[in-house]
mmCIF file of N, CA and C in Angstrom:
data_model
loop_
_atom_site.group_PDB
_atom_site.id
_atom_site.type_symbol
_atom_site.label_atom_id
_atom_site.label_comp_id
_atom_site.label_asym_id
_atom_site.label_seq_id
_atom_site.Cartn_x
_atom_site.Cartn_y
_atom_site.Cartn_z
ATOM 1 N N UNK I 212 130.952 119.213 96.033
ATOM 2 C CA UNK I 212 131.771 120.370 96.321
ATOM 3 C C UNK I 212 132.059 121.098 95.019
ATOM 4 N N UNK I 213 131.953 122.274 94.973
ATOM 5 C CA UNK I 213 132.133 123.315 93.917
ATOM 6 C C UNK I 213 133.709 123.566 93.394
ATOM 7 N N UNK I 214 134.412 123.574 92.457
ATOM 8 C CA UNK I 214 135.346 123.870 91.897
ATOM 9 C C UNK I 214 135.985 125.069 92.757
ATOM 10 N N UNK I 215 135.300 126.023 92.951
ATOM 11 C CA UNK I 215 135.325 127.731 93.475
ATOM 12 C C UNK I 215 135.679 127.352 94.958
ATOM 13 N N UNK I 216 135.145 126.342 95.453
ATOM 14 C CA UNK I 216 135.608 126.403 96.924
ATOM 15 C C UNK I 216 136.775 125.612 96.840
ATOM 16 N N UNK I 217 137.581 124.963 96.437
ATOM 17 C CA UNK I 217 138.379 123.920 95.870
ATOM 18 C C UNK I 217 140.139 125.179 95.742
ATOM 19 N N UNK I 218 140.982 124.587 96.808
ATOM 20 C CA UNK I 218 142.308 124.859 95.997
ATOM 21 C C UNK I 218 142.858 124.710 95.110
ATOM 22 N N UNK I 219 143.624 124.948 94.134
ATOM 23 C CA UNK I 219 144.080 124.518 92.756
ATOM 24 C C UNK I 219 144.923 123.062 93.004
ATOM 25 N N UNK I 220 144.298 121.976 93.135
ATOM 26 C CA UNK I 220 144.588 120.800 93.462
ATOM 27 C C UNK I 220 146.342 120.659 93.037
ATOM 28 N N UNK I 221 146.492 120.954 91.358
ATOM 29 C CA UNK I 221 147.644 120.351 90.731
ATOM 30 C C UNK I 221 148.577 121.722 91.385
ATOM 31 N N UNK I 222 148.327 122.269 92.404
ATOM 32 C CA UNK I 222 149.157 123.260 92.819
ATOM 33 C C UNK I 222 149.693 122.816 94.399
ATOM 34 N N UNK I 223 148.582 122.507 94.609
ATOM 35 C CA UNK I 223 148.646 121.964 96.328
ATOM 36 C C UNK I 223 149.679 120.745 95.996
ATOM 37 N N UNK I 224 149.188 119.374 94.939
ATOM 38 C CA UNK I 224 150.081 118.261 94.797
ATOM 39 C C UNK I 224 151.707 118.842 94.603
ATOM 40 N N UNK I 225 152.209 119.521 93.563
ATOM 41 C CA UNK I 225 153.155 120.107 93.348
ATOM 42 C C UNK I 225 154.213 120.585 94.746
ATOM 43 N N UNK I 226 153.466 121.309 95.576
ATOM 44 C CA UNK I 226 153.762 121.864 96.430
ATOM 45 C C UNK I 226 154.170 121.355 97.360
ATOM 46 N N UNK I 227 153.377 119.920 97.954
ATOM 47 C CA UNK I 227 153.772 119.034 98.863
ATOM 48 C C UNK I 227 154.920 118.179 98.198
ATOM 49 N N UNK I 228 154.989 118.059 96.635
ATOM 50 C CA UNK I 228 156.092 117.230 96.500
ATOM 51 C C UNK I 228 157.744 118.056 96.360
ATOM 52 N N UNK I 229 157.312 119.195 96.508
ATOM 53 C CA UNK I 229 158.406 120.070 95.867
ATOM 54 C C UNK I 229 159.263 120.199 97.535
ATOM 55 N N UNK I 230 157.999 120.490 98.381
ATOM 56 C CA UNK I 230 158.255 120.666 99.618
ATOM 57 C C UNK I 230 158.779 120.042 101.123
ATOM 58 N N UNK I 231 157.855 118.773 100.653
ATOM 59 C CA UNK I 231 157.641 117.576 102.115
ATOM 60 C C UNK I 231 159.304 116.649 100.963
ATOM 61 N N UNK I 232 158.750 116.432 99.813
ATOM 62 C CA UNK I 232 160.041 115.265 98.863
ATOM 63 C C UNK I 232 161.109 116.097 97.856
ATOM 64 N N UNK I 233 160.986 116.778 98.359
ATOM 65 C CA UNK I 233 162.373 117.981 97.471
ATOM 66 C C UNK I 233 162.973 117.681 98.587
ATOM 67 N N UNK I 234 164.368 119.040 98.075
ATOM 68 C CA UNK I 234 165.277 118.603 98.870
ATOM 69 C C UNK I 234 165.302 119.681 100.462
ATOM 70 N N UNK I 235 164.758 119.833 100.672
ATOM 71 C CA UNK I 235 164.317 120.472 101.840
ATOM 72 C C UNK I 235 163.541 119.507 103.063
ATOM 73 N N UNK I 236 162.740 118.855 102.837
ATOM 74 C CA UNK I 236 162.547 117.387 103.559
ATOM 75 C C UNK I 236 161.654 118.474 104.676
ATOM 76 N N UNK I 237 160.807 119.149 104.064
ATOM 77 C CA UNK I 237 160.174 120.196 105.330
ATOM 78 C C UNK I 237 158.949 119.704 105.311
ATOM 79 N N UNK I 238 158.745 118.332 106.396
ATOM 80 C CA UNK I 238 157.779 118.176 107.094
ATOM 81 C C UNK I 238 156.866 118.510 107.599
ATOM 82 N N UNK I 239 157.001 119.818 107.947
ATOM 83 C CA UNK I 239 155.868 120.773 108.683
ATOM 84 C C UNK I 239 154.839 121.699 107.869
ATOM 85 N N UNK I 240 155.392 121.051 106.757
ATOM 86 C CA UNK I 240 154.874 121.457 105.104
ATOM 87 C C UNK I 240 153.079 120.825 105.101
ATOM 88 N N UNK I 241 153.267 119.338 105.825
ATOM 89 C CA UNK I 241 152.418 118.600 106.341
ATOM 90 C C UNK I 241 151.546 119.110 106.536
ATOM 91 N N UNK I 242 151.373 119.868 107.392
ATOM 92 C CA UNK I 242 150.231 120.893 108.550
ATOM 93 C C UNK I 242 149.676 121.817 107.840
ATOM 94 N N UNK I 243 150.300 122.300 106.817
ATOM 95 C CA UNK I 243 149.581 123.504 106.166
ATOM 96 C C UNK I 243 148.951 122.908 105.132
ATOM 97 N N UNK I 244 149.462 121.659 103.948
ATOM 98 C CA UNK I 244 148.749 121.150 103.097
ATOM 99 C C UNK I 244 147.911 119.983 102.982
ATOM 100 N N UNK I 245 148.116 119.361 104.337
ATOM 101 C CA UNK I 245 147.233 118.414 104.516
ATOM 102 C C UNK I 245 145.820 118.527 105.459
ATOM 103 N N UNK I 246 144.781 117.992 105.431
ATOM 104 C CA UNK I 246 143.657 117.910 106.467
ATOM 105 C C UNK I 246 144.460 117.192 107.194
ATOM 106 N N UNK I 247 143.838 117.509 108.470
ATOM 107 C CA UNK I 247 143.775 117.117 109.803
ATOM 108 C C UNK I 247 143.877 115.176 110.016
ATOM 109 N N UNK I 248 142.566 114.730 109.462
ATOM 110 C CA UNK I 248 142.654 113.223 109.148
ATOM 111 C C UNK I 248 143.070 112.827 107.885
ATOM 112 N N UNK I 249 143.718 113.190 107.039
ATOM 113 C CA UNK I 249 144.785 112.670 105.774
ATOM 114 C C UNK I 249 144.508 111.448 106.304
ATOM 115 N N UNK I 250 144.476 110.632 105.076
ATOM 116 C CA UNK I 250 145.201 109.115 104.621
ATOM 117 C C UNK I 250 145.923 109.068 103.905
ATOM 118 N N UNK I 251 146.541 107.927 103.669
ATOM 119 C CA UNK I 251 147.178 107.584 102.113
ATOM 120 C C UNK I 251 147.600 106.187 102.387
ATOM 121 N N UNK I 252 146.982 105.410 101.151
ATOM 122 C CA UNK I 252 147.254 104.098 101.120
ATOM 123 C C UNK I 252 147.980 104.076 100.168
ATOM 124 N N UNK I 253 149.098 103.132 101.208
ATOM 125 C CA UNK I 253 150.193 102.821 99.621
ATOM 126 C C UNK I 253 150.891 101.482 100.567
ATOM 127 N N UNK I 254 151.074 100.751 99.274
ATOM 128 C CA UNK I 254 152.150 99.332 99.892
ATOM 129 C C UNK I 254 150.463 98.347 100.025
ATOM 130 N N UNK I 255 149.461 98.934 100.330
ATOM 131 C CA UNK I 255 148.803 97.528 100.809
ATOM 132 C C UNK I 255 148.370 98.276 102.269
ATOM 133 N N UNK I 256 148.954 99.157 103.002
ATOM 134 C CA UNK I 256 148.562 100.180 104.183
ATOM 135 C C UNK I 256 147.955 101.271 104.301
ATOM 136 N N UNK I 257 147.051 101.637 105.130
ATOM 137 C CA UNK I 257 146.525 102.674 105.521
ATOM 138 C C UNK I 257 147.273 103.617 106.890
ATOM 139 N N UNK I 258 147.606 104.864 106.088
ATOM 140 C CA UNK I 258 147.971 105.375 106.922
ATOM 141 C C UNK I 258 147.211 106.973 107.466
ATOM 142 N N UNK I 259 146.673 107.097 108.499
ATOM 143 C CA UNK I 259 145.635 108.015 108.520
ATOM 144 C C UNK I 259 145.677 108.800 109.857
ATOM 145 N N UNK I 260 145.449 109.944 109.668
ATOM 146 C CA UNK I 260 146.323 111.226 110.660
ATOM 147 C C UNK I 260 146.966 111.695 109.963
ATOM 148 N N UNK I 261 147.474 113.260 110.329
ATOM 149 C CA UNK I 261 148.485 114.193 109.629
ATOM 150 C C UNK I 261 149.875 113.675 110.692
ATOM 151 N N UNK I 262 149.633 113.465 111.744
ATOM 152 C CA UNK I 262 150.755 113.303 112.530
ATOM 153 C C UNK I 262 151.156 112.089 112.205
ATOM 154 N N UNK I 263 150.398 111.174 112.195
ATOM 155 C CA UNK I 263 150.936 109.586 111.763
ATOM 156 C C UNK I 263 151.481 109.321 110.007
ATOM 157 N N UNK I 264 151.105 110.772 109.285
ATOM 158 C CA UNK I 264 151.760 110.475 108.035
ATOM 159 C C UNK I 264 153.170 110.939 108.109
ATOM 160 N N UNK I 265 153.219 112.266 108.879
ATOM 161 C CA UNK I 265 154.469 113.134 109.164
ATOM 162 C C UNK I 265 155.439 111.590 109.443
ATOM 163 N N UNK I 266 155.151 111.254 110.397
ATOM 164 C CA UNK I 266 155.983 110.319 110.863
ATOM 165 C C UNK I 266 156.050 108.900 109.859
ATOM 166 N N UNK I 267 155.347 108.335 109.123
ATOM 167 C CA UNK I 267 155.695 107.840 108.165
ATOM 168 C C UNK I 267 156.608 107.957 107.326
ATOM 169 N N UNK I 268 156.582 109.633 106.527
ATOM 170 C CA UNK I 268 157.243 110.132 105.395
ATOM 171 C C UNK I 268 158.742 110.315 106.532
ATOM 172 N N UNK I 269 158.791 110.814 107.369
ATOM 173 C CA UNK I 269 160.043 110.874 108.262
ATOM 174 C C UNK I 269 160.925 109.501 108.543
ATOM 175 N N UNK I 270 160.475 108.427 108.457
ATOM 176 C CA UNK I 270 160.748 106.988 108.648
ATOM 177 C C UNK I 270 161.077 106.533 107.150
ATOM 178 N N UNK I 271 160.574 107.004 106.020
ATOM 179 C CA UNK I 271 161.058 106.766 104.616
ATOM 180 C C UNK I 271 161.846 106.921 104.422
ATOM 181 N N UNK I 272 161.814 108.761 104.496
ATOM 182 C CA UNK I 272 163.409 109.535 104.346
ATOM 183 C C UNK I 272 164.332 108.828 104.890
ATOM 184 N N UNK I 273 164.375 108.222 105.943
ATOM 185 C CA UNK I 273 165.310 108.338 106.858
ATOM 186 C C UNK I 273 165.777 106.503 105.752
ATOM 187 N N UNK I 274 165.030 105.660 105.330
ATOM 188 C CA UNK I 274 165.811 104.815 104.858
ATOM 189 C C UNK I 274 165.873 104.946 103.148
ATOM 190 N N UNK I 275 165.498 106.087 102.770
ATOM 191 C CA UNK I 275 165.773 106.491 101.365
ATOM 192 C C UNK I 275 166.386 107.633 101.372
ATOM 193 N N UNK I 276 167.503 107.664 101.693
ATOM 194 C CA UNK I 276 168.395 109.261 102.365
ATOM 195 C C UNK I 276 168.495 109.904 101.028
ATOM 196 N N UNK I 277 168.402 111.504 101.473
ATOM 197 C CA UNK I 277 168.243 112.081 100.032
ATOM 198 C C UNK I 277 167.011 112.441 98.843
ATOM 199 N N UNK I 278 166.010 112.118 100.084
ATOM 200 C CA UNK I 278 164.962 110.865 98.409
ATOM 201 C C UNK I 278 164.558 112.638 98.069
ATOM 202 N N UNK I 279 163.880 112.345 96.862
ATOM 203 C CA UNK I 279 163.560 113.780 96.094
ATOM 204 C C UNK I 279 162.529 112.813 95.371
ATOM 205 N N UNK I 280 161.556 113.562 95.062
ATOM 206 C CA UNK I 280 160.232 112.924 94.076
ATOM 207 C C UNK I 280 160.108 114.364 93.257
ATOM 208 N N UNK I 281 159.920 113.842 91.724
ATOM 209 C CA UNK I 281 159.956 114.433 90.649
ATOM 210 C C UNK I 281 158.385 114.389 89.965
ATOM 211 N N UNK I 282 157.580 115.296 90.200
ATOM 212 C CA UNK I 282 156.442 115.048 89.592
ATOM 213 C C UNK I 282 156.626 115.500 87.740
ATOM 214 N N UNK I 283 156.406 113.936 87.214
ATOM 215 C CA UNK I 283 156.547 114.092 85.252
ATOM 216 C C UNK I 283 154.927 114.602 84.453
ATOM 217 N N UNK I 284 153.992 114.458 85.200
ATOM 218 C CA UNK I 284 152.930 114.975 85.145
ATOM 219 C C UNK I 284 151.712 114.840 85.962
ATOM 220 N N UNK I 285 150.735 115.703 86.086
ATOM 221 C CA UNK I 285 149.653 115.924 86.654
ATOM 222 C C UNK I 285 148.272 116.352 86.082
ATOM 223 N N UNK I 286 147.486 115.721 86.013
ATOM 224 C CA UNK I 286 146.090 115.643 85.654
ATOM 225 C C UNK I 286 144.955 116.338 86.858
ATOM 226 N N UNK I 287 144.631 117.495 86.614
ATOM 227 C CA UNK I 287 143.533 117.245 87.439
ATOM 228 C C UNK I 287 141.930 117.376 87.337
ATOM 229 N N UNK I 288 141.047 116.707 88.037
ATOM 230 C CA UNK I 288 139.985 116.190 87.598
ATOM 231 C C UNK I 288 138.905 117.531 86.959
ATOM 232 N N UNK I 289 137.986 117.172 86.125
ATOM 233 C CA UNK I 289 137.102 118.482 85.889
ATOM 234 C C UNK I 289 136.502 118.860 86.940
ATOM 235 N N UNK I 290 136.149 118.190 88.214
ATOM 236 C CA UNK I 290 135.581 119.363 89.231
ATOM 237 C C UNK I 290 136.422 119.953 89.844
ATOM 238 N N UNK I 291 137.565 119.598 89.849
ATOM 239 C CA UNK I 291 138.622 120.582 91.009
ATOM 240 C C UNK I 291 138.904 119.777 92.304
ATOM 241 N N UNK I 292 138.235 118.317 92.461
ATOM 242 C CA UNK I 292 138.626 117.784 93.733
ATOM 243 C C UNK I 292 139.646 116.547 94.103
ATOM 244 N N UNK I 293 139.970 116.511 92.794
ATOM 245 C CA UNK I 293 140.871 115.465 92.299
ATOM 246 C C UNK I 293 141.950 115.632 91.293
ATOM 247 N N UNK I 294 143.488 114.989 91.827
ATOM 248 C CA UNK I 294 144.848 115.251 91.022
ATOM 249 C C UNK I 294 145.445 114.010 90.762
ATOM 250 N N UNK I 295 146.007 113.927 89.801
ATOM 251 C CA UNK I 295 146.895 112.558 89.855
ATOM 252 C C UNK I 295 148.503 113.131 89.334
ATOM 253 N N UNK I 296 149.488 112.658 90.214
ATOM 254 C CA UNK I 296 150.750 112.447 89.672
ATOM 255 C C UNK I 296 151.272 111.692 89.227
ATOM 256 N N UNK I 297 152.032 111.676 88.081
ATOM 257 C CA UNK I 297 153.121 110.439 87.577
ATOM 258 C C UNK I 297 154.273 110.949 88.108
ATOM 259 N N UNK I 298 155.330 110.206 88.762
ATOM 260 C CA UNK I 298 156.256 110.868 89.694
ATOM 261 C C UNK I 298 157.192 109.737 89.174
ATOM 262 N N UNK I 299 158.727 110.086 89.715
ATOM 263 C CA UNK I 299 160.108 109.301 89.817
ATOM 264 C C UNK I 299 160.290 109.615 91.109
ATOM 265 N N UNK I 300 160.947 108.693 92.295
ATOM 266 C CA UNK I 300 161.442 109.337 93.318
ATOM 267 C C UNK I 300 162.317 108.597 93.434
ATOM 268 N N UNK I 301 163.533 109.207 93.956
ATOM 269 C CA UNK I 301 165.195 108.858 93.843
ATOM 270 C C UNK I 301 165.895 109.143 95.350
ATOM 271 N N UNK I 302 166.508 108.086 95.846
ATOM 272 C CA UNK I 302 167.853 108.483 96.703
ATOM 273 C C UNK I 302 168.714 107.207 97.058
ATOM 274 N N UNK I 303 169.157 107.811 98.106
ATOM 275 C CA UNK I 303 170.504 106.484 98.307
ATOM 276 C C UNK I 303 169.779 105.321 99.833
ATOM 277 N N UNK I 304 170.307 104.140 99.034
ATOM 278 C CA UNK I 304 170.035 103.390 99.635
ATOM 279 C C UNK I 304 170.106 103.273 100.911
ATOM 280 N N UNK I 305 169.517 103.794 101.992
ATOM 281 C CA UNK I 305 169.836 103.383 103.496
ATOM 282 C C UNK I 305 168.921 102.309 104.437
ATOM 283 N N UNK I 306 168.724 101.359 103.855
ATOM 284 C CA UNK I 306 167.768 100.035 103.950
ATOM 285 C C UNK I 306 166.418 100.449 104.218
ATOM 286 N N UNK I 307 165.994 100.593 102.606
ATOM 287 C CA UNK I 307 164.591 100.855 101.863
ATOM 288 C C UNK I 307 164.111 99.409 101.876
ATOM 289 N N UNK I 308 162.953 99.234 102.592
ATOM 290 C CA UNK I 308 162.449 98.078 102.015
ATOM 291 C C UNK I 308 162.980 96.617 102.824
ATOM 292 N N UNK I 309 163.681 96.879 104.196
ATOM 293 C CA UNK I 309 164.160 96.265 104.901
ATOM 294 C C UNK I 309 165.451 95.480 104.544
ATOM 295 N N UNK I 310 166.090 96.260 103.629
ATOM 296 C CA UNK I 310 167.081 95.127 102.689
ATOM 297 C C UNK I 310 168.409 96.178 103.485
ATOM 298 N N UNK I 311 169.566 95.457 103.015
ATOM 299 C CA UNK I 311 170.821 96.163 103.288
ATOM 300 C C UNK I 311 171.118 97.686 103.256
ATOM 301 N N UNK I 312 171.191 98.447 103.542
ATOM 302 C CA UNK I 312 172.063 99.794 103.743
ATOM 303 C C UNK I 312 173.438 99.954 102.720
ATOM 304 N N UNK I 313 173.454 100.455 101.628
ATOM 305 C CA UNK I 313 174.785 100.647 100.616
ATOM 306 C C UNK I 313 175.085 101.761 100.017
ATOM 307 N N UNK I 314 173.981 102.686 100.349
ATOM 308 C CA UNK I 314 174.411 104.262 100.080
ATOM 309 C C UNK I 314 174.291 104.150 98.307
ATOM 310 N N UNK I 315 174.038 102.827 97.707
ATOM 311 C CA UNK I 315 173.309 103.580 96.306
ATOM 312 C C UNK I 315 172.543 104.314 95.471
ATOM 313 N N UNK I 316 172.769 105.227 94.921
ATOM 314 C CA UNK I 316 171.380 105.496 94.199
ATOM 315 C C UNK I 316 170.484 104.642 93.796
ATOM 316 N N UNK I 317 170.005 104.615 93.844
ATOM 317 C CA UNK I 317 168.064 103.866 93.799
ATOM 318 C C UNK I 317 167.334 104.841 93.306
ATOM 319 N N UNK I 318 165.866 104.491 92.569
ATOM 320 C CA UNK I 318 164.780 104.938 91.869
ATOM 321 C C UNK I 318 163.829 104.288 91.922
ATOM 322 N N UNK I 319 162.436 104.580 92.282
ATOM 323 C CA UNK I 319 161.343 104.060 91.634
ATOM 324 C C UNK I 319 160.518 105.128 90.985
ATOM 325 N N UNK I 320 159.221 104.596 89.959
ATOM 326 C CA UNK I 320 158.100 105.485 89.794
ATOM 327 C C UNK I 320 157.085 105.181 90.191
ATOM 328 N N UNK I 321 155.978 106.029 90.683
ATOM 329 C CA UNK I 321 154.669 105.944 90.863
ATOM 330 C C UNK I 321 153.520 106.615 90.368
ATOM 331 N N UNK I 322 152.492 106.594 90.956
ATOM 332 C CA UNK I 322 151.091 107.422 90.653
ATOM 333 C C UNK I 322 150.508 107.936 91.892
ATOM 334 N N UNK I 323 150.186 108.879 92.358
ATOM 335 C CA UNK I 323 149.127 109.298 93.198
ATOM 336 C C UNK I 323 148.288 109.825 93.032
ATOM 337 N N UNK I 324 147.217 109.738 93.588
ATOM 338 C CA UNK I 324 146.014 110.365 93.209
ATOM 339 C C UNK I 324 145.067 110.900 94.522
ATOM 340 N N UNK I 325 145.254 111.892 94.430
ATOM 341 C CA UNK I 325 144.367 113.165 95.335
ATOM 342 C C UNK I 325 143.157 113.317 95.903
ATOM 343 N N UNK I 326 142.786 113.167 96.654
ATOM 344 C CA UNK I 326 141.496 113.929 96.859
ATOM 345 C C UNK I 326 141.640 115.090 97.497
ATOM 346 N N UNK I 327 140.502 116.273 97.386
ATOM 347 C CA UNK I 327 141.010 117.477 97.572
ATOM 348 C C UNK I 327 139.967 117.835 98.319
ATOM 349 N N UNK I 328 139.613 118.576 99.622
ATOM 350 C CA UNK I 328 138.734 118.490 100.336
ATOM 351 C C UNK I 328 139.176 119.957 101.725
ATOM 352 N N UNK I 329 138.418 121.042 101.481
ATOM 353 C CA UNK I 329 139.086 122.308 102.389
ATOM 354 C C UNK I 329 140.009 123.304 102.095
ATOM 355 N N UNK I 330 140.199 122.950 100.946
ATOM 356 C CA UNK I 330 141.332 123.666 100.246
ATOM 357 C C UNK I 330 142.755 122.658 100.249
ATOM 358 N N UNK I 331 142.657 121.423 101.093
ATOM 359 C CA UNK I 331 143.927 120.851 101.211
ATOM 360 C C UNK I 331 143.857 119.692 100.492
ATOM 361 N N UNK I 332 145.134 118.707 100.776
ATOM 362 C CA UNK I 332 144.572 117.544 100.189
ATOM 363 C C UNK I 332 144.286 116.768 101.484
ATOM 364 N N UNK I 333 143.185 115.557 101.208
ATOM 365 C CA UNK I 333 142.777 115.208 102.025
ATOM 366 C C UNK I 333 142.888 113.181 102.127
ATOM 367 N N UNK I 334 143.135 113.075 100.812
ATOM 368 C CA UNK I 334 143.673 111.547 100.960
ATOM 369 C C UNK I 334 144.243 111.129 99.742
ATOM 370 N N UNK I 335 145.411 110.061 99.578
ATOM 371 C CA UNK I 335 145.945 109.711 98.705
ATOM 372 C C UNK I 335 146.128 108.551 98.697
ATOM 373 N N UNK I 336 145.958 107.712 97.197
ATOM 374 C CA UNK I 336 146.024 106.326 97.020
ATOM 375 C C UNK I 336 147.583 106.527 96.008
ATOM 376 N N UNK I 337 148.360 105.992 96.352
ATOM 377 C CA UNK I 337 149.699 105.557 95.848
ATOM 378 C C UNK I 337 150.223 104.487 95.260
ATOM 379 N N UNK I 338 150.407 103.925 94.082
ATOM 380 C CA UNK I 338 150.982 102.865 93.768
ATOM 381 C C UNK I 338 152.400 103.254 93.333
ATOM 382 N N UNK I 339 152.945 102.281 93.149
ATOM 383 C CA UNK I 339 154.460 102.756 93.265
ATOM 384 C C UNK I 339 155.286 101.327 92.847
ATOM 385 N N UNK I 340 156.274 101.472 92.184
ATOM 386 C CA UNK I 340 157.093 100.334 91.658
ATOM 387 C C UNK I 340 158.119 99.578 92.428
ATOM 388 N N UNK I 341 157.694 99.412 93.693
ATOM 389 C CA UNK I 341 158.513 99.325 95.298
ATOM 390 C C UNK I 341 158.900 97.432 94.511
ATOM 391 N N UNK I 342 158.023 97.060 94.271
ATOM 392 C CA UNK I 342 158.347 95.215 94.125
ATOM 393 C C UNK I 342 159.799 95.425 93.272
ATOM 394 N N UNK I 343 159.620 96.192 92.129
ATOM 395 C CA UNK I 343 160.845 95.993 90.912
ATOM 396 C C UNK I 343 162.022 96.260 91.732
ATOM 397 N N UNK I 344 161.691 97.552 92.502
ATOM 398 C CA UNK I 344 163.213 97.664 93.402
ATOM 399 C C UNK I 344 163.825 96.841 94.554
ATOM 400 N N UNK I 345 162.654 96.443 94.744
ATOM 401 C CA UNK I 345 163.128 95.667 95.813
ATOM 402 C C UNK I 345 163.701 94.541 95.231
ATOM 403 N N UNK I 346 163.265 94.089 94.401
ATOM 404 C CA UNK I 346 164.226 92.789 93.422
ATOM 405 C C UNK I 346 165.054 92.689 92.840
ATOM 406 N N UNK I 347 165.373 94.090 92.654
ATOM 407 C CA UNK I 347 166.447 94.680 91.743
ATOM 408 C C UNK I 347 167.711 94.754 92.915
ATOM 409 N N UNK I 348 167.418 95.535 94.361
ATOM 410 C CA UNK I 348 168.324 95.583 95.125
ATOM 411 C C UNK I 348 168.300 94.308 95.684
ATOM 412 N N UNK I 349 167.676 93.126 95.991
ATOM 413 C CA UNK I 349 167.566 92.183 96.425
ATOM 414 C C UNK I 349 168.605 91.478 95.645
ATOM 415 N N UNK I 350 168.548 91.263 94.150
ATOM 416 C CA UNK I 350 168.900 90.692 93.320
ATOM 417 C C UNK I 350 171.202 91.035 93.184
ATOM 418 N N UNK I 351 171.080 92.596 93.361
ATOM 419 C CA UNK I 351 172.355 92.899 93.804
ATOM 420 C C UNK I 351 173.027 92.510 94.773
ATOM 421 N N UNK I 352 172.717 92.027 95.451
ATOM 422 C CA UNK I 352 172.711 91.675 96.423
ATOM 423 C C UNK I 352 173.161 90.170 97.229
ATOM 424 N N UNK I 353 172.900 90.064 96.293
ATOM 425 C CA UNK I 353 172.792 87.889 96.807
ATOM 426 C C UNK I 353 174.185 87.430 95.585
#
């Protein structure tokens, strides 16, 4: 795929995080920047559909109330079909991770990385620092 047919990847990433994980939580953000069959593996899961991610990221929010993701930088690849973020994402605890509900602020960081395919993005691999927090709130905890 040609650069020229290619959306400005680190614009599209930006956009979905500013949009779907800002503080607006506008889901329907989904539909316009994602393909149709989106994935994104993260945790060890595949999650694949635009509707089955909507509802994923809606099931997050809902136990990371508040959450906001901060993209600290973005790389994107020399052909134009590939982005990576270094991100922080932050909110209050509303049992992230199957652990207690305490309304704390919480943080982790991650990486994602793009593929870009139609002008949208079209799949994302996610790693993310979910173990530290979870041990960290685990650890508060007990």
């Amino acid at each position: 795929m040609n650069a020229n047919n290619i959306a400005d990847p680190v614009q599209l990433a930006l956009s979905f995080l500013e949009r779907v994980w800002g503080p607006s939580h506008d889901l329907n953000a989904i539909d316009e920047l994602m393909t149709e069959d989106y994935t994104i593996t993260t945790g060890g899961a595949t999650i694949t559909g635009r509707n089955e991610f909507k509802e994923w990221v809606r099931t997050f929010q809902q136990k990371l109330a508040d959450a906001i993701t901060v993209s600290h930088e973005t790389i994107r690849s020399e052909a134009g079909d590939r982005v990576i973020s270094r991100w922080i994402c932050s909110g209050k605890n509303n049992g992230i991770f199957g652990l207690p509900a305490d309304g704390r602020n919480v943080a982790f960081t991650g990486i994602a990385i793009w593929s870009v395919r139609d002008n949208r993005l079209a799949a994302c691999w996610v790693e993310r620092s979910a173990l530290e927090l979870y041990q960290k709130i685990k650890h508060d905890h007990s």
